[in-house]
Amino acid sequence: MPVSSSTLDIPEHSSVPRHLAIIMDGNGRWATDRFLPRTAGHMRGVQAVRRVVESCGRRGVEFLTLFAFSSENWRRPQEEVSLLMRLFIQTLEKEVGKLQEQGVRLRIVGDIGRFEPRLQELIRDAEESTVHNSTLNLTIAANYGGRWDILQATQRLLAQHPEYAAHPERIDEAALAGYLSMAYAPEPDLFIRTGGEQRISNFLIWQLAYTELYFSPAYWPDFGPRDIDDAFAWYKDRERRFGRTSAQLADKN
Ligand code: FPP
């Protein structure tokens, strides 16, 4: 069962989002602006990941989810895909110790079966070795797509409950949501996309139903604690109605 569902119950509002989800966009343009290869932007992007993980931990965010590689990113030039895979491997090799010190639990969601065996092994090791950490739950979405997630949830639900095939009307939201790859987390309160584009790009399409959407013009390699503060200040002032009216909210206060 998911921790909560925005269409079934109304989560508490606090000044710091409990769950922050980010599309880290603009690495390529950051590099191109500097006459560097796009891959240099991804390398700088790893430094931004480090800064944002630390800064979310300090601010009391419980769940941070980063979109690192979409199901559609395989369409990029082979050289860029290979560099990204190497970066994931190097980052896992180098950073897991630091995550331990910071009390960060790491999970990877996505269809990781398509990654090379070494990367799959590192993912399993990193998840296992951080399993007891609880300061911050960091999820990296890799070879992830929101539609893939809904499909795999439906397939697993039916495989485990063949009786639903004869009574599809018995399938409700909670039943399906329990099989989504992030069923362990509440739905994101705040979504940030850097790099100036205003799209969801097949990220957590089920879970973003009532999430506040924030778009930053900053390229991901430039994104840091001050940008997080700006996004949180904006989030704090949002009126999250979850289908209710403003008058209903005023009555409640
Ligand atoms: C989008 O920028 C970024 C990506 C597809 C890759 C994200 C990867 C990282 C930040 C580095 C590795 C991360 C981890 C977790 C180890 P883009 O290339 O689409 O930029 P553009 O829109 O300017 O071309």
CSV table of C-alpha atoms and ligand atoms in Angstrom, one decimal:
chain,number,residue,atom,x,y,z
A,1,MET,CA,0.0,0.0,0.0
A,2,PRO,CA,1.3,3.5,-0.8
A,3,VAL,CA,1.9,5.8,2.2
A,4,SER,CA,-0.8,8.2,0.9
A,5,SER,CA,-2.8,9.1,-2.2
A,6,SER,CA,-3.8,12.7,-3.1
A,7,THR,CA,-7.0,11.5,-4.7
A,8,LEU,CA,-8.0,9.5,-1.6
A,9,ASP,CA,-6.8,11.6,1.3
A,10,ILE,CA,-5.5,15.0,1.9
A,11,PRO,CA,-1.8,15.3,3.1
A,12,GLU,CA,-0.7,17.8,5.7
A,13,HIS,CA,0.9,21.0,4.3
A,14,SER,CA,4.2,22.0,5.8
A,15,SER,CA,6.8,24.7,4.7
A,16,VAL,CA,9.3,22.1,3.6
A,17,PRO,CA,8.0,19.5,1.1
A,18,ARG,CA,8.1,16.0,2.5
A,19,HIS,CA,8.8,14.6,-1.0
A,20,LEU,CA,10.7,16.6,-3.6
A,21,ALA,CA,11.0,15.2,-7.2
A,22,ILE,CA,13.3,16.8,-9.7
A,23,ILE,CA,13.9,16.6,-13.5
A,24,MET,CA,17.6,17.6,-13.8
A,25,ASP,CA,17.5,19.4,-17.2
A,26,GLY,CA,20.0,21.7,-19.0
A,27,ASN,CA,23.3,19.8,-18.7
A,28,GLY,CA,23.8,19.8,-22.5
A,29,ARG,CA,23.0,23.5,-22.9
A,30,TRP,CA,25.2,24.4,-19.9
A,31,ALA,CA,28.1,22.7,-21.7
A,32,THR,CA,27.3,24.0,-25.2
A,33,ASP,CA,27.2,27.6,-23.9
A,34,ARG,CA,30.8,27.0,-22.8
A,35,PHE,CA,31.9,25.3,-26.1
A,36,LEU,CA,32.3,22.1,-24.1
A,37,PRO,CA,31.0,18.6,-25.1
A,38,ARG,CA,27.6,17.8,-23.7
A,39,THR,CA,29.2,15.1,-21.6
A,40,ALA,CA,31.0,17.8,-19.6
A,41,GLY,CA,27.6,19.1,-18.6
A,42,HIS,CA,26.6,15.7,-17.2
A,43,MET,CA,29.9,15.5,-15.2
A,44,ARG,CA,29.1,18.9,-13.7
A,45,GLY,CA,25.6,17.7,-13.1
A,46,VAL,CA,26.9,15.0,-10.7
A,47,GLN,CA,28.3,17.9,-8.5
A,48,ALA,CA,24.9,19.5,-8.5
A,49,VAL,CA,23.4,16.2,-7.4
A,50,ARG,CA,25.8,16.1,-4.4
A,51,ARG,CA,24.9,19.7,-3.4
A,52,VAL,CA,21.2,19.1,-3.7
A,53,VAL,CA,21.3,15.8,-1.7
A,54,GLU,CA,23.2,17.6,1.1
A,55,SER,CA,21.0,20.6,1.1
A,56,CYS,CA,17.7,18.5,1.1
A,57,GLY,CA,19.1,16.5,4.0
A,58,ARG,CA,19.8,19.6,6.0
A,59,ARG,CA,16.4,21.1,5.3
A,60,GLY,CA,14.5,18.0,6.5
A,61,VAL,CA,13.2,16.7,3.2
A,62,GLU,CA,12.3,13.0,3.8
A,63,PHE,CA,12.2,11.8,0.1
A,64,LEU,CA,14.2,13.2,-2.8
A,65,THR,CA,13.6,11.7,-6.2
A,66,LEU,CA,15.9,12.5,-9.2
A,67,PHE,CA,15.2,11.7,-12.8
A,68,ALA,CA,18.6,10.6,-14.1
A,69,PHE,CA,17.8,8.7,-17.3
A,70,SER,CA,14.4,8.2,-19.0
A,71,SER,CA,13.2,5.2,-21.0
A,72,GLU,CA,13.5,7.6,-24.0
A,73,ASN,CA,17.1,8.7,-23.3
A,74,TRP,CA,18.4,5.6,-25.1
A,75,ARG,CA,17.6,7.6,-28.3
A,76,ARG,CA,20.6,9.9,-27.6
A,77,PRO,CA,23.9,9.5,-29.4
A,78,GLN,CA,25.6,6.3,-28.4
A,79,GLU,CA,28.7,8.2,-27.1
A,80,GLU,CA,26.5,10.2,-24.7
A,81,VAL,CA,24.6,7.2,-23.5
A,82,SER,CA,27.9,5.4,-22.8
A,83,LEU,CA,29.3,8.4,-20.9
A,84,LEU,CA,26.1,8.5,-18.8
A,85,MET,CA,26.4,4.8,-17.9
A,86,ARG,CA,30.1,5.3,-17.0
A,87,LEU,CA,29.1,8.3,-14.8
A,88,PHE,CA,26.5,6.2,-13.0
A,89,ILE,CA,29.0,3.5,-12.3
A,90,GLN,CA,31.7,5.9,-11.1
A,91,THR,CA,29.2,7.8,-9.0
A,92,LEU,CA,28.0,4.7,-7.3
A,93,GLU,CA,31.6,3.4,-6.7
A,94,LYS,CA,32.6,6.7,-5.2
A,95,GLU,CA,29.6,8.2,-3.4
A,96,VAL,CA,28.0,5.3,-1.4
A,97,GLY,CA,30.4,5.9,1.5
A,98,LYS,CA,29.3,9.6,1.6
A,99,LEU,CA,25.7,8.6,1.5
A,100,GLN,CA,26.3,6.3,4.5
A,101,GLU,CA,27.9,9.2,6.5
A,102,GLN,CA,24.9,11.4,5.7
A,103,GLY,CA,22.3,8.7,6.7
A,104,VAL,CA,20.9,8.5,3.1
A,105,ARG,CA,19.1,5.5,1.9
A,106,LEU,CA,19.4,5.0,-1.8
A,107,ARG,CA,16.9,3.2,-4.1
A,108,ILE,CA,16.9,3.0,-7.9
A,109,VAL,CA,13.6,2.8,-9.7
A,110,GLY,CA,13.2,1.9,-13.4
A,111,ASP,CA,13.8,-1.0,-15.7
A,112,ILE,CA,17.4,-1.7,-14.6
A,113,GLY,CA,17.5,-5.1,-16.4
A,114,ARG,CA,18.6,-3.2,-19.5
A,115,PHE,CA,21.8,-1.9,-17.8
A,116,GLU,CA,25.1,-3.7,-18.0
A,117,PRO,CA,25.7,-6.4,-15.3
A,118,ARG,CA,28.3,-4.3,-13.5
A,119,LEU,CA,25.9,-1.4,-13.0
A,120,GLN,CA,23.1,-3.7,-11.9
A,121,GLU,CA,25.4,-5.2,-9.3
A,122,LEU,CA,26.5,-1.8,-8.0
A,123,ILE,CA,22.9,-0.8,-7.7
A,124,ARG,CA,22.0,-3.9,-5.7
A,125,ASP,CA,25.0,-3.4,-3.4
A,126,ALA,CA,24.3,0.3,-2.9
A,127,GLU,CA,20.7,-0.4,-2.0
A,128,GLU,CA,21.6,-3.1,0.4
A,129,SER,CA,24.4,-1.2,2.1
A,130,THR,CA,22.2,1.9,2.7
A,131,VAL,CA,19.0,0.0,3.7
A,132,HIS,CA,19.1,1.0,7.4
A,133,ASN,CA,19.6,4.7,6.8
A,134,SER,CA,16.6,7.0,7.4
A,135,THR,CA,17.7,10.6,7.3
A,136,LEU,CA,16.8,11.1,3.6
A,137,ASN,CA,15.3,8.6,1.2
A,138,LEU,CA,17.1,9.3,-2.1
A,139,THR,CA,15.6,7.7,-5.2
A,140,ILE,CA,17.3,7.8,-8.6
A,141,ALA,CA,14.9,7.1,-11.5
A,142,ALA,CA,17.0,5.3,-14.2
A,143,ASN,CA,15.6,3.8,-17.4
A,144,TYR,CA,12.4,5.0,-15.9
A,145,GLY,CA,9.2,6.2,-17.6
A,146,GLY,CA,5.8,6.9,-15.9
A,147,ARG,CA,3.9,4.8,-18.5
A,148,TRP,CA,6.3,1.9,-18.0
A,149,ASP,CA,5.7,2.2,-14.3
A,150,ILE,CA,1.9,2.0,-14.7
A,151,LEU,CA,2.2,-0.9,-17.1
A,152,GLN,CA,4.5,-2.9,-14.9
A,153,ALA,CA,2.3,-2.2,-11.9
A,154,THR,CA,-0.8,-3.5,-13.9
A,155,GLN,CA,1.1,-6.6,-15.0
A,156,ARG,CA,2.4,-7.4,-11.5
A,157,LEU,CA,-1.0,-6.8,-10.0
A,158,LEU,CA,-2.7,-9.2,-12.4
A,159,ALA,CA,0.1,-11.8,-12.1
A,160,GLN,CA,-0.3,-11.9,-8.3
A,161,HIS,CA,-4.1,-11.6,-8.4
A,162,PRO,CA,-5.4,-13.5,-11.4
A,163,GLU,CA,-8.9,-13.3,-9.9
A,164,TYR,CA,-9.0,-9.5,-10.9
A,165,ALA,CA,-9.1,-10.6,-14.6
A,166,ALA,CA,-12.6,-11.9,-14.2
A,167,HIS,CA,-13.7,-8.9,-12.0
A,168,PRO,CA,-11.7,-5.8,-13.3
A,169,GLU,CA,-14.2,-3.5,-11.5
A,170,ARG,CA,-12.7,-4.6,-8.2
A,171,ILE,CA,-9.4,-3.0,-9.1
A,172,ASP,CA,-9.2,0.3,-7.3
A,173,GLU,CA,-6.6,3.1,-7.1
A,174,ALA,CA,-5.0,1.8,-3.9
A,175,ALA,CA,-4.7,-1.8,-5.4
A,176,LEU,CA,-2.8,-0.5,-8.4
A,177,ALA,CA,-0.7,2.1,-6.6
A,178,GLY,CA,0.6,-0.6,-4.3
A,179,TYR,CA,2.5,-2.0,-7.3
A,180,LEU,CA,4.0,1.2,-8.6
A,181,SER,CA,7.8,1.3,-8.2
A,182,MET,CA,7.7,4.1,-5.6
A,183,ALA,CA,4.9,2.6,-3.5
A,184,TYR,CA,7.2,3.1,-0.5
A,185,ALA,CA,7.0,6.9,-0.7
A,186,PRO,CA,4.2,9.5,-0.3
A,187,GLU,CA,3.4,11.3,-3.6
A,188,PRO,CA,5.7,14.3,-4.3
A,189,ASP,CA,4.6,17.6,-2.7
A,190,LEU,CA,6.9,19.6,-5.0
A,191,PHE,CA,8.2,18.9,-8.5
A,192,ILE,CA,11.1,21.0,-9.8
A,193,ARG,CA,12.3,21.0,-13.4
A,194,THR,CA,15.4,23.0,-14.2
A,195,GLY,CA,16.6,24.2,-17.6
A,196,GLY,CA,13.5,26.4,-18.5
A,197,GLU,CA,11.3,23.7,-20.2
A,198,GLN,CA,7.8,23.2,-18.8
A,199,ARG,CA,7.1,19.6,-19.3
A,200,ILE,CA,6.6,16.4,-17.1
A,201,SER,CA,8.4,14.2,-19.8
A,202,ASN,CA,6.9,10.9,-18.7
A,203,PHE,CA,8.3,11.3,-15.1
A,204,LEU,CA,6.0,10.1,-12.2
A,205,ILE,CA,2.8,10.7,-14.1
A,206,TRP,CA,0.5,8.8,-11.7
A,207,GLN,CA,2.1,10.4,-8.6
A,208,LEU,CA,2.2,14.0,-9.8
A,209,ALA,CA,-1.6,14.3,-9.9
A,210,TYR,CA,-1.7,17.0,-7.2
A,211,THR,CA,1.9,18.0,-6.9
A,212,GLU,CA,2.9,21.7,-7.1
A,213,LEU,CA,5.0,22.2,-10.2
A,214,TYR,CA,7.9,24.6,-10.2
A,215,PHE,CA,10.0,25.5,-13.2
A,216,SER,CA,13.5,27.0,-12.8
A,217,PRO,CA,15.4,28.7,-15.7
A,218,ALA,CA,18.7,27.6,-14.1
A,219,TYR,CA,20.6,24.8,-15.9
A,220,TRP,CA,21.1,21.8,-13.7
A,221,PRO,CA,24.9,22.2,-13.2
A,222,ASP,CA,24.2,25.7,-11.8
A,223,PHE,CA,21.4,24.6,-9.5
A,224,GLY,CA,22.2,24.8,-5.8
A,225,PRO,CA,21.0,25.5,-2.3
A,226,ARG,CA,19.9,29.1,-3.1
A,227,ASP,CA,17.6,27.8,-5.9
A,228,ILE,CA,16.2,25.2,-3.5
A,229,ASP,CA,15.4,28.0,-1.0
A,230,ASP,CA,13.6,30.0,-3.7
A,231,ALA,CA,11.6,26.9,-4.7
A,232,PHE,CA,10.7,26.1,-1.1
A,233,ALA,CA,9.7,29.8,-0.5
A,234,TRP,CA,7.4,29.6,-3.5
A,235,TYR,CA,6.0,26.2,-2.3
A,236,LYS,CA,5.3,27.5,1.2
A,237,ASP,CA,2.9,30.1,-0.2
A,238,ARG,CA,1.0,27.7,-2.5
A,239,GLU,CA,-2.6,27.0,-1.5
A,240,ARG,CA,-2.9,23.2,-1.9
A,241,ARG,CA,-6.7,22.6,-2.4
A,242,PHE,CA,-6.8,19.0,-3.5
A,243,GLY,CA,-10.1,19.6,-5.2
A,244,ARG,CA,-11.6,21.8,-2.4
A,245,THR,CA,-12.5,25.5,-2.7
A,246,SER,CA,-10.5,28.4,-1.2
A,247,ALA,CA,-13.6,29.1,1.1
A,248,GLN,CA,-13.5,25.6,2.5
A,249,LEU,CA,-9.8,26.0,3.3
A,250,ALA,CA,-10.4,29.4,5.0
A,251,ASP,CA,-13.2,27.7,7.2
A,252,LYS,CA,-10.7,25.1,8.3
A,253,ASN,CA,-8.2,27.6,9.6
B,1,FPP,C1,19.2,16.3,-18.8
B,1,FPP,O1,20.0,17.3,-19.4
B,1,FPP,C2,20.0,15.4,-18.0
B,1,FPP,C3,20.2,14.1,-18.2
B,1,FPP,C4,19.4,13.3,-19.2
B,1,FPP,C5,21.1,13.3,-17.4
B,1,FPP,C6,21.1,13.6,-15.9
B,1,FPP,C7,22.3,13.1,-15.3
B,1,FPP,C8,23.0,13.7,-14.4
B,1,FPP,C9,22.6,14.9,-13.7
B,1,FPP,C10,24.4,13.1,-14.0
B,1,FPP,C11,24.4,11.8,-13.3
B,1,FPP,C12,23.4,11.7,-12.3
B,1,FPP,C13,23.5,10.8,-11.2
B,1,FPP,C14,22.4,10.6,-10.3
B,1,FPP,C15,24.8,10.0,-11.0
B,1,FPP,P1,20.1,17.4,-21.0
B,1,FPP,O2,21.2,16.6,-21.4
B,1,FPP,O3,18.7,17.0,-21.6
B,1,FPP,O4,20.3,18.9,-21.2
B,1,FPP,P2,19.8,19.8,-22.4
B,1,FPP,O5,18.3,19.8,-22.4
B,1,FPP,O6,20.4,21.1,-22.2
B,1,FPP,O7,20.3,19.1,-23.7
